[in-house]
Amino acid sequence: MEAVVQEKIELILQRKLRYTSANLAFNMLISKMQKRLDSDPSCMKDCIAELESFLVKYPIVAKVDLANIAAL
């Protein structure tokens, strides 16, 4: 994942930047990560790793959503 995209994803997970995907599963994962970070702000690295493993499994979601996040 590109550094610029990762920074924006971190902002999304911290609720400092708003993003809604057309993919329900990706939205659910983002919500799950946001709640996890709310309870433990030090788990950002784990959240990014889980997000990356999701995107590896679903490359079409990765292609579309990472392009959209990069454009934010």
PDB file of C-alpha atoms in Angstrom:
ATOM      1  CA  MET A   1       0.000   0.000   0.000  1.00  0.00           C
ATOM      2  CA  GLU A   2       1.293   3.448  -0.899  1.00  0.00           C
ATOM      3  CA  ALA A   3       2.314   5.724   1.972  1.00  0.00           C
ATOM      4  CA  VAL A   4      -0.154   8.450   0.923  1.00  0.00           C
ATOM      5  CA  VAL A   5      -3.035   5.974   0.881  1.00  0.00           C
ATOM      6  CA  GLN A   6      -1.988   4.513   4.229  1.00  0.00           C
ATOM      7  CA  GLU A   7      -1.930   7.987   5.798  1.00  0.00           C
ATOM      8  CA  LYS A   8      -5.447   8.657   4.520  1.00  0.00           C
ATOM      9  CA  ILE A   9      -6.657   5.278   5.755  1.00  0.00           C
ATOM     10  CA  GLU A  10      -5.231   6.078   9.189  1.00  0.00           C
ATOM     11  CA  LEU A  11      -7.158   9.364   9.148  1.00  0.00           C
ATOM     12  CA  ILE A  12     -10.317   7.475   8.158  1.00  0.00           C
ATOM     13  CA  LEU A  13      -9.808   5.001  10.997  1.00  0.00           C
ATOM     14  CA  GLN A  14      -9.259   7.883  13.420  1.00  0.00           C
ATOM     15  CA  ARG A  15     -12.502   9.453  12.123  1.00  0.00           C
ATOM     16  CA  LYS A  16     -10.637  12.573  10.970  1.00  0.00           C
ATOM     17  CA  LEU A  17     -11.514  11.873   7.335  1.00  0.00           C
ATOM     18  CA  ARG A  18     -14.809  10.448   6.096  1.00  0.00           C
ATOM     19  CA  TYR A  19     -14.991   7.714   3.469  1.00  0.00           C
ATOM     20  CA  THR A  20     -17.826   5.414   2.441  1.00  0.00           C
ATOM     21  CA  SER A  21     -17.170   2.543   0.083  1.00  0.00           C
ATOM     22  CA  ALA A  22     -19.657   1.048  -2.352  1.00  0.00           C
ATOM     23  CA  ASN A  23     -18.608  -2.315  -0.868  1.00  0.00           C
ATOM     24  CA  LEU A  24     -20.516  -3.255   2.297  1.00  0.00           C
ATOM     25  CA  ALA A  25     -17.801  -5.612   3.576  1.00  0.00           C
ATOM     26  CA  PHE A  26     -15.158  -2.878   3.323  1.00  0.00           C
ATOM     27  CA  ASN A  27     -17.430  -0.431   5.145  1.00  0.00           C
ATOM     28  CA  MET A  28     -18.008  -2.995   7.890  1.00  0.00           C
ATOM     29  CA  LEU A  29     -14.267  -3.567   8.233  1.00  0.00           C
ATOM     30  CA  ILE A  30     -13.628   0.172   8.503  1.00  0.00           C
ATOM     31  CA  SER A  31     -16.305   0.474  11.203  1.00  0.00           C
ATOM     32  CA  LYS A  32     -14.816  -2.474  13.083  1.00  0.00           C
ATOM     33  CA  MET A  33     -11.354  -0.897  12.969  1.00  0.00           C
ATOM     34  CA  GLN A  34     -12.692   2.493  14.085  1.00  0.00           C
ATOM     35  CA  LYS A  35     -14.342   0.914  17.145  1.00  0.00           C
ATOM     36  CA  ARG A  36     -11.186  -1.044  17.895  1.00  0.00           C
ATOM     37  CA  LEU A  37      -9.088   2.124  17.737  1.00  0.00           C
ATOM     38  CA  ASP A  38     -11.572   3.964  19.941  1.00  0.00           C
ATOM     39  CA  SER A  39     -10.979   1.410  22.692  1.00  0.00           C
ATOM     40  CA  ASP A  40      -7.208   0.983  22.071  1.00  0.00           C
ATOM     41  CA  PRO A  41      -5.499   3.809  20.136  1.00  0.00           C
ATOM     42  CA  SER A  42      -2.187   1.918  20.115  1.00  0.00           C
ATOM     43  CA  CYS A  43      -3.468  -0.836  17.782  1.00  0.00           C
ATOM     44  CA  MET A  44      -3.192   1.164  14.533  1.00  0.00           C
ATOM     45  CA  LYS A  45      -0.463  -1.147  13.193  1.00  0.00           C
ATOM     46  CA  ASP A  46      -2.653  -4.218  13.769  1.00  0.00           C
ATOM     47  CA  CYS A  47      -5.623  -2.511  12.108  1.00  0.00           C
ATOM     48  CA  ILE A  48      -3.569  -1.603   9.036  1.00  0.00           C
ATOM     49  CA  ALA A  49      -2.254  -5.182   8.832  1.00  0.00           C
ATOM     50  CA  GLU A  50      -5.789  -6.604   8.997  1.00  0.00           C
ATOM     51  CA  LEU A  51      -6.971  -4.121   6.391  1.00  0.00           C
ATOM     52  CA  GLU A  52      -4.093  -5.062   4.078  1.00  0.00           C
ATOM     53  CA  SER A  53      -4.864  -8.778   4.411  1.00  0.00           C
ATOM     54  CA  PHE A  54      -8.502  -8.048   3.491  1.00  0.00           C
ATOM     55  CA  LEU A  55      -7.393  -6.086   0.434  1.00  0.00           C
ATOM     56  CA  VAL A  56      -5.061  -8.886  -0.664  1.00  0.00           C
ATOM     57  CA  LYS A  57      -7.983 -11.345  -0.567  1.00  0.00           C
ATOM     58  CA  TYR A  58     -10.228  -8.979  -2.537  1.00  0.00           C
ATOM     59  CA  PRO A  59      -8.069  -7.225  -5.166  1.00  0.00           C
ATOM     60  CA  ILE A  60     -11.033  -5.686  -6.991  1.00  0.00           C
ATOM     61  CA  VAL A  61     -12.123  -3.920  -3.801  1.00  0.00           C
ATOM     62  CA  ALA A  62      -8.521  -2.845  -3.262  1.00  0.00           C
ATOM     63  CA  LYS A  63      -8.206  -1.431  -6.767  1.00  0.00           C
ATOM     64  CA  VAL A  64     -11.407   0.627  -6.610  1.00  0.00           C
ATOM     65  CA  ASP A  65     -11.341   1.751  -2.990  1.00  0.00           C
ATOM     66  CA  LEU A  66      -7.644   2.530  -2.737  1.00  0.00           C
ATOM     67  CA  ALA A  67      -7.936   4.702  -5.850  1.00  0.00           C
ATOM     68  CA  ASN A  68     -10.917   6.493  -4.310  1.00  0.00           C
ATOM     69  CA  ILE A  69      -9.108   6.964  -0.991  1.00  0.00           C
ATOM     70  CA  ALA A  70      -6.024   8.307  -2.767  1.00  0.00           C
ATOM     71  CA  ALA A  71      -8.229  10.902  -4.462  1.00  0.00           C
ATOM     72  CA  LEU A  72      -9.634  12.205  -1.144  1.00  0.00           C
TER      73      LEU A  72
END
